[in-house]
Coordinates of C-alpha atoms in Angstrom, one line a residue:
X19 CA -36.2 39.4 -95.5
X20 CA -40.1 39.3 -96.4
X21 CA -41.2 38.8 -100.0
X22 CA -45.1 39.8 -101.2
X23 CA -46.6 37.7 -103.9
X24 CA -49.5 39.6 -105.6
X25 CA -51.5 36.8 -107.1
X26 CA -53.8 38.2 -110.1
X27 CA -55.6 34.7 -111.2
X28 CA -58.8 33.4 -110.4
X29 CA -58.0 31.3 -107.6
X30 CA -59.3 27.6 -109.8
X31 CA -58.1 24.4 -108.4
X32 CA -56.8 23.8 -111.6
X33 CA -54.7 27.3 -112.1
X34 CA -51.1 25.8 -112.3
X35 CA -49.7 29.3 -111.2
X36 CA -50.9 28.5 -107.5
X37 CA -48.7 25.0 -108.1
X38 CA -46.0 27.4 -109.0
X39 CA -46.2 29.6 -106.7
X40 CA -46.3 27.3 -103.6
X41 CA -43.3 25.8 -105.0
X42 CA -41.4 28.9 -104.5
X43 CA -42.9 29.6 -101.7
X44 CA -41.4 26.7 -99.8
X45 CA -38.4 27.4 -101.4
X46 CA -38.2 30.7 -99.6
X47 CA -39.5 29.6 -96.6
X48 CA -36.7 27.1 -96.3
X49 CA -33.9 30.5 -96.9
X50 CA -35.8 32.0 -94.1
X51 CA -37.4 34.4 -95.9
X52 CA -41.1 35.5 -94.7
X53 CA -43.5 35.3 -97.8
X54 CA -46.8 37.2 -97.7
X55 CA -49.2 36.4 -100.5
X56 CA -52.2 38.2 -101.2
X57 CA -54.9 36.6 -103.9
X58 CA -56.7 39.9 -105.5
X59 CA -59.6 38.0 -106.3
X60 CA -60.8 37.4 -102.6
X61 CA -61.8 41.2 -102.5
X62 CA -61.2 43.2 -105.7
X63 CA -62.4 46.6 -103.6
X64 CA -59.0 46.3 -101.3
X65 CA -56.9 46.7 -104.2
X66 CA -56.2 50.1 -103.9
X67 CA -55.0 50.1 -100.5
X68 CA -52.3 47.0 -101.7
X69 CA -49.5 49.3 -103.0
X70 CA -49.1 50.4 -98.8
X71 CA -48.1 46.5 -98.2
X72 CA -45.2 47.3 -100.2
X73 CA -43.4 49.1 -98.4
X74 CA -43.1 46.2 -95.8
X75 CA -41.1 43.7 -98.7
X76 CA -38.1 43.5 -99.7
X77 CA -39.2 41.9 -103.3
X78 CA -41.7 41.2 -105.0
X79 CA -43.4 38.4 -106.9
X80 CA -46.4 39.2 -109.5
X81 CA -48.3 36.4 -110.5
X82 CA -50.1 35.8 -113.5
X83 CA -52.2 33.6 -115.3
X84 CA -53.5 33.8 -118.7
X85 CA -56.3 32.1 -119.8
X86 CA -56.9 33.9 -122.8
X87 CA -55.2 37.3 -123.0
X88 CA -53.0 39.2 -121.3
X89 CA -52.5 39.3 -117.7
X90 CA -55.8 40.5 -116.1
X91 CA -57.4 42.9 -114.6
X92 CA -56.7 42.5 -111.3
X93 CA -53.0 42.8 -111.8
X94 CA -53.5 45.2 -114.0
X95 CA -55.4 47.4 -111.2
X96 CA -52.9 47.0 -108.9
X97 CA -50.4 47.9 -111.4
X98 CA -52.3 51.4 -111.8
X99 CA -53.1 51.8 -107.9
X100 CA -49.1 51.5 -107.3
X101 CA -48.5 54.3 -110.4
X102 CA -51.2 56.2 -108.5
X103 CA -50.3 56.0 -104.5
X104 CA -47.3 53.4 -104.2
X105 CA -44.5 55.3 -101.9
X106 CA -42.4 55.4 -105.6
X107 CA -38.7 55.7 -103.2
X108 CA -39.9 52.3 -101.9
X109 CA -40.4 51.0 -105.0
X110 CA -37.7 51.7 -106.4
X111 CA -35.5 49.5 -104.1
X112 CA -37.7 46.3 -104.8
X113 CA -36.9 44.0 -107.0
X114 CA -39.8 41.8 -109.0
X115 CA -39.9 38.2 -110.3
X116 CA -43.0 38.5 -112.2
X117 CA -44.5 34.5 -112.8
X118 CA -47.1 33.9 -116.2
X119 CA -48.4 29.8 -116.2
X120 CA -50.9 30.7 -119.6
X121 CA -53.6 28.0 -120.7
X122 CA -53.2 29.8 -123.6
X123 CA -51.2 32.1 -126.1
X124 CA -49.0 34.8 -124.9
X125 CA -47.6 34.2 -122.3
X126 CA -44.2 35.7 -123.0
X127 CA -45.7 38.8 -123.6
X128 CA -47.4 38.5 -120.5
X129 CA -44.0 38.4 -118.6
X130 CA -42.3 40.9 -120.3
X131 CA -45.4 43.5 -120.1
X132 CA -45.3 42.6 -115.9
X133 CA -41.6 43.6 -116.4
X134 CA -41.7 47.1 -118.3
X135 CA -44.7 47.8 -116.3
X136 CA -42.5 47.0 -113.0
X137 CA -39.6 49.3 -114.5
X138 CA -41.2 52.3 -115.6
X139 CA -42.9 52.4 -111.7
X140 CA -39.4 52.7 -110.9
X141 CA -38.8 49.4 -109.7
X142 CA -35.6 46.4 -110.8
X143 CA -37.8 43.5 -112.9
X144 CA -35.3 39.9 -112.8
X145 CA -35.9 37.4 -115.6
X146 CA -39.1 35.5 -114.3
X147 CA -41.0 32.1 -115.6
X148 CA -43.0 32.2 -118.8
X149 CA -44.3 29.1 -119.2
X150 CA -47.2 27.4 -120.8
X151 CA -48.8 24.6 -119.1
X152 CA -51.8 22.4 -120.2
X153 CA -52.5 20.9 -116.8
X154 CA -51.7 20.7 -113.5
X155 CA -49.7 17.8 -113.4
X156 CA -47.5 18.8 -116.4
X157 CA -45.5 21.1 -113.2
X158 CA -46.2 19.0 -110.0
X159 CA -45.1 15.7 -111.8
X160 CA -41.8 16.8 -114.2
X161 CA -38.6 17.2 -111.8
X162 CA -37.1 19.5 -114.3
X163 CA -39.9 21.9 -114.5
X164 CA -39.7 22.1 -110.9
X165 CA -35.6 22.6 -110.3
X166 CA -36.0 25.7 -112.8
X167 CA -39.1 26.9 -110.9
X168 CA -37.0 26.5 -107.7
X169 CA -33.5 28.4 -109.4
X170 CA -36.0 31.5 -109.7
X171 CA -36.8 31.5 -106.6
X172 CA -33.1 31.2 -105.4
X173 CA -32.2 33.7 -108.1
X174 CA -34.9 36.8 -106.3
X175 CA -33.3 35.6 -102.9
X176 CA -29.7 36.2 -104.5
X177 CA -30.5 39.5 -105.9
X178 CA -32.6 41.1 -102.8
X179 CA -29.4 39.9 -100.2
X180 CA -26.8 41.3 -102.9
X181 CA -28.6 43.9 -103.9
X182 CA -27.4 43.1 -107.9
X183 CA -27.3 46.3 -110.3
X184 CA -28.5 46.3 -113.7
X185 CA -28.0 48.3 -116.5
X186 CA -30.3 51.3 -117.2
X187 CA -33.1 50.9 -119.4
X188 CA -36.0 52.9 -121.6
X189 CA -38.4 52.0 -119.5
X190 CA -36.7 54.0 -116.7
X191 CA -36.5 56.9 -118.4
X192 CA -40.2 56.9 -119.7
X193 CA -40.8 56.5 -115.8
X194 CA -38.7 60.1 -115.5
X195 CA -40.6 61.8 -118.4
X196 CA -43.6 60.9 -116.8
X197 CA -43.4 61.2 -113.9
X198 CA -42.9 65.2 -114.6
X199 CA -46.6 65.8 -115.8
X200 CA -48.3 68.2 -113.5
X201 CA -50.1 66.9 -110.3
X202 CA -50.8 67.1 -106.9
X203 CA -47.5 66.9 -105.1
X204 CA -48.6 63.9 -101.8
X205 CA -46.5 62.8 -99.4
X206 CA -46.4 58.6 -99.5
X207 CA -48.8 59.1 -96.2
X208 CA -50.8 61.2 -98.0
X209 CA -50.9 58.9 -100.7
X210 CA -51.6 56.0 -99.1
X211 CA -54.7 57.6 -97.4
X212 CA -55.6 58.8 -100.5
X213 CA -55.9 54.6 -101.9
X214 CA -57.9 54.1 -98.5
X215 CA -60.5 56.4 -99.6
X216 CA -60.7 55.1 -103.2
X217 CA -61.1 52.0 -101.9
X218 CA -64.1 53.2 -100.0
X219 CA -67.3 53.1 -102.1
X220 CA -69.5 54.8 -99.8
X221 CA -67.3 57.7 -99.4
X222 CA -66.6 58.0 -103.3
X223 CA -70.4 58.0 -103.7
X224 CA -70.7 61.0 -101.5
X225 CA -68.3 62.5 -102.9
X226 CA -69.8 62.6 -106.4
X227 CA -73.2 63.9 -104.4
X228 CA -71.5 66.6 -102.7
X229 CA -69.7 67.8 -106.0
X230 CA -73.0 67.5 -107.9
X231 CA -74.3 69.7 -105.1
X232 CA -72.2 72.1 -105.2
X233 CA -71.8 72.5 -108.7
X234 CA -76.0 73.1 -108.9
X235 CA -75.9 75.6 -105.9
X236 CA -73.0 77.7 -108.0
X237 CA -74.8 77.9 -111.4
X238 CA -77.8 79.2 -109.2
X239 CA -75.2 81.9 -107.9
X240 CA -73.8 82.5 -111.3
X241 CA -77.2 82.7 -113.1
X242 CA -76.4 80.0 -115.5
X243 CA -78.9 77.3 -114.0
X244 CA -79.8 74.9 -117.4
X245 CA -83.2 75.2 -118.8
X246 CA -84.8 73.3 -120.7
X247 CA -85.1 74.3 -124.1
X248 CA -88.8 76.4 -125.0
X249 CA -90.5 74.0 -127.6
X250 CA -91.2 75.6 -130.6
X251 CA -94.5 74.1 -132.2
X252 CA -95.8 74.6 -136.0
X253 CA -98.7 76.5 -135.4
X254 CA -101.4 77.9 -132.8
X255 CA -103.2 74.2 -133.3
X256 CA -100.7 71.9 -133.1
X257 CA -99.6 73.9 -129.8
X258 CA -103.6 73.7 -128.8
X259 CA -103.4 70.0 -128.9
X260 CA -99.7 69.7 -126.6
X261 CA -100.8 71.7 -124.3
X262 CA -104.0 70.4 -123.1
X263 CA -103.3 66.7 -123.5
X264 CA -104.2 64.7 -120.7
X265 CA -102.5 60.9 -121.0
X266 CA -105.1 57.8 -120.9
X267 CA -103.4 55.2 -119.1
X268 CA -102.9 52.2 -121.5
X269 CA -104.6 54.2 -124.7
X270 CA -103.5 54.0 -128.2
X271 CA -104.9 55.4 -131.2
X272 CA -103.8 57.4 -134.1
X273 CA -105.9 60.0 -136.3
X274 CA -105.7 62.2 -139.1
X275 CA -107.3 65.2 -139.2
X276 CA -108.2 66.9 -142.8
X277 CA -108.4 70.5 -142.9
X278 CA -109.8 70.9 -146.0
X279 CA -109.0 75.2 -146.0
X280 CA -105.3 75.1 -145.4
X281 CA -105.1 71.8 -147.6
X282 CA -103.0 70.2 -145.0
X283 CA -103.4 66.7 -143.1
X284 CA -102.8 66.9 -139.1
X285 CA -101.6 63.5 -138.0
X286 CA -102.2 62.9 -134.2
X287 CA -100.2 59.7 -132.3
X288 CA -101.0 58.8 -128.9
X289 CA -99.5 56.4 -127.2
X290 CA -96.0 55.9 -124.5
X291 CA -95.8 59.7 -126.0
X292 CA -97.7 62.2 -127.6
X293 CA -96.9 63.9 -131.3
X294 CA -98.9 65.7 -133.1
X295 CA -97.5 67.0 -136.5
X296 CA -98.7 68.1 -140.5
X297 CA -98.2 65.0 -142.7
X298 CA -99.1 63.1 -145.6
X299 CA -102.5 61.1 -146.2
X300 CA -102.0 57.7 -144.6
X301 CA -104.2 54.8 -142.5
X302 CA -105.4 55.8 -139.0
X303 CA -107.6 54.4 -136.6
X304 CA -110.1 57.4 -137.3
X305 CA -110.1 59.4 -140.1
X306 CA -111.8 63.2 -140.2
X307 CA -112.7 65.8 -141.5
X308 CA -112.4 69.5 -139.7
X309 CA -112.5 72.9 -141.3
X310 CA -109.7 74.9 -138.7
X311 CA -112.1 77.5 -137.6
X312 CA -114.5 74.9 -136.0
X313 CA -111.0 73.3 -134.6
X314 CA -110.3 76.6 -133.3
X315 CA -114.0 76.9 -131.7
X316 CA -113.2 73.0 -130.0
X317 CA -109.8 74.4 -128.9
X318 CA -111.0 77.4 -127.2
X319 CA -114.2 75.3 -124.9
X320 CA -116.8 76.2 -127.0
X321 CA -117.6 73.4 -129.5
X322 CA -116.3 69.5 -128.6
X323 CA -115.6 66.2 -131.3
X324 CA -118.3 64.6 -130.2
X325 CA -120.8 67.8 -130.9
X326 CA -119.3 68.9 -134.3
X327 CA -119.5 65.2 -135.6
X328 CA -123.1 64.8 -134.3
X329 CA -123.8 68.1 -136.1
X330 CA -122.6 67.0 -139.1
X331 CA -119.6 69.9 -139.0
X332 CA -117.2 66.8 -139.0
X333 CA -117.4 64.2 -140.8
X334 CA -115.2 61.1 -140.0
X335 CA -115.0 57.0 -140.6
X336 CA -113.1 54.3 -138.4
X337 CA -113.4 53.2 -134.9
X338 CA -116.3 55.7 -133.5
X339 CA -115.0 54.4 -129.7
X340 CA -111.8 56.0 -130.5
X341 CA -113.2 59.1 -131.6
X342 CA -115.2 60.0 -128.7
X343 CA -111.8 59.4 -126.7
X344 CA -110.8 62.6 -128.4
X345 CA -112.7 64.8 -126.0
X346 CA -111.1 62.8 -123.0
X347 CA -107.5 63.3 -124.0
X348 CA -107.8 66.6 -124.9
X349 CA -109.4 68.8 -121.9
X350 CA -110.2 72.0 -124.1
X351 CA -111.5 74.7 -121.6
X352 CA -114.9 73.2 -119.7
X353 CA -117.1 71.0 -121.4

């Protein structure tokens, strides 16, 4: 006979499941009975490929320990990697003693969410320890405590070797309702090949690449590569001014340009991002004012800031270094 314990705690010195748990281990060992445990924490990436070990038990002891809430999620991963690729015919001959030591409230819960869990995979869940323990010696050092730890154990070995029936259950039948959802029909071989590969990060990256591959190369087939959507701007100028922007690395500055014919105040922001949009009045760095034919002679090449201010066309107050920058990050035609 071989039992599997599936340990889902931490591994702490101080974890009063492992106390448990060794307890019923020697317990076991003394029946002759082969006991295999496997800690989940050592290497959380191997716990899909855990539901194949089970098919090499005869029962099955899921360990728990609550520190704050519930029963973990390394239990609980394993839990889902046995819906997902356990050999379910196997399962369903195993028979689970699920163990919760909690530091902490709930741990009845705990147990009896390890045994609905257990029978809606198909499997026979016995009554297991719930118990809550505020240290270590409070187990190793009460006699009772560890006579009823050791009836459990004896209790899993009597119902593997007599194979004990118990009454059906809801839980089964949720695991038959279920279990009727549309999928992909695998063979437990398959299945368990299919936990390997989860299991693998490196081929589930490549994965993702090839299917994002693919799925490119047949929108280019089908014609519905996605494009970015045309930007639709206010008006001819505020276009002008996106489209021959060229960024200053580490620049600031905001202005405001007054166009006194359309009555309208063009607010210009430069900075990790350009905007440029119509606005009301407010503080800028540099302040002007441009009439929007002479804008339209600086966005075509033929007139510059710097020209129409020294002129006298423009007129402007504020930081006179930032308004020569004007010329610089906006390239209109050649200077």
């Amino acid at each position: 006979m071989r039992i599997n314990i599936y340990y889902g705690g931490r591994g702490l010195i101080e974890d009063p499941t492992l106390v448990v748990l060794d307890r019923i281990t020697k317990v076991l060992e003394e029946l002759r009975v082969e006991v295999c445990r496997y800690n989940m924490y050592e290497d959380k990436s191997a716990i899909s490929t855990l539901p194949a070990t089970l098919k090499e038990c005869d029962g099955v002891i899921l360990a728990a320990s609550l520190e704050w809430h519930g029963i973990g999620g390394n239990l609980s991963s394993f839990l889902d990697m046995c819906w997902l690729y356990a050999d379910k015919e196997k399962l369903s001959e195993l028979y689970m003693l699920p163990v919760v030591c909690a530091t902490a409230f709930g741990e009845q819960e705990a147990e009896l969410e390890l045994r609905r869990a257990w029978e809606v995979l198909g499997g026979t869940s016995l009554n297991g320890i719930a118990t809550y323990v505020e240290s270590v010696d409070m187990i190793e050092n009460n006699k009772d405590y560890l006579e009823l730890v050791e009836k459990c154990a004896e209790d899993l070995y009597r119902s593997i070797n007599k194979k004990s029936k118990k009454l059906p259950t809801s839980n089964r039948a949720v695991a038959v309702t279920l279990g009727r959802g549309e999928g992909i029909d695998l063979t437990p071989q398959e299945s368990e090949q299919l936990s390997k590969f989860v299991a693998d990060d490196g081929y589930v990256k490549k994965q993702k690449e090839d299917i994002e591959e693919l799925s490119k190369l047949f929108k280019q087939m089908l014609g519905t590569d996605e494009k970015e959507p045309e930007k639709v701007y206010e008006d001819d100028i505020v276009e002008g001014f996106f489209t021959h922007y060229k960024a200053q690395k580490d620049f600031k500055a905001s202005y405001i340009i007054v166009i006194p014919d359309k009555k309208k105040n063009l607010i210009i922001t430069v900075g990790s991002e350009l905007n440029v949009a119509y606005g009301e009045d407010r503080e800028a760095d540099v302040k002007m004012k441009c009439a929007s034919p002479l804008l339209a002679e600086i966005q075509a090449g033929r007139m510059t800031f710097q020209k129409g201010f020294m002129s006298g066309e423009i007129t402007a107050k504020g930081n006179f270094k930032t308004l020569r920058m004007l010329d610089q990050i906006f390239v209109f035609g050649d200077k």
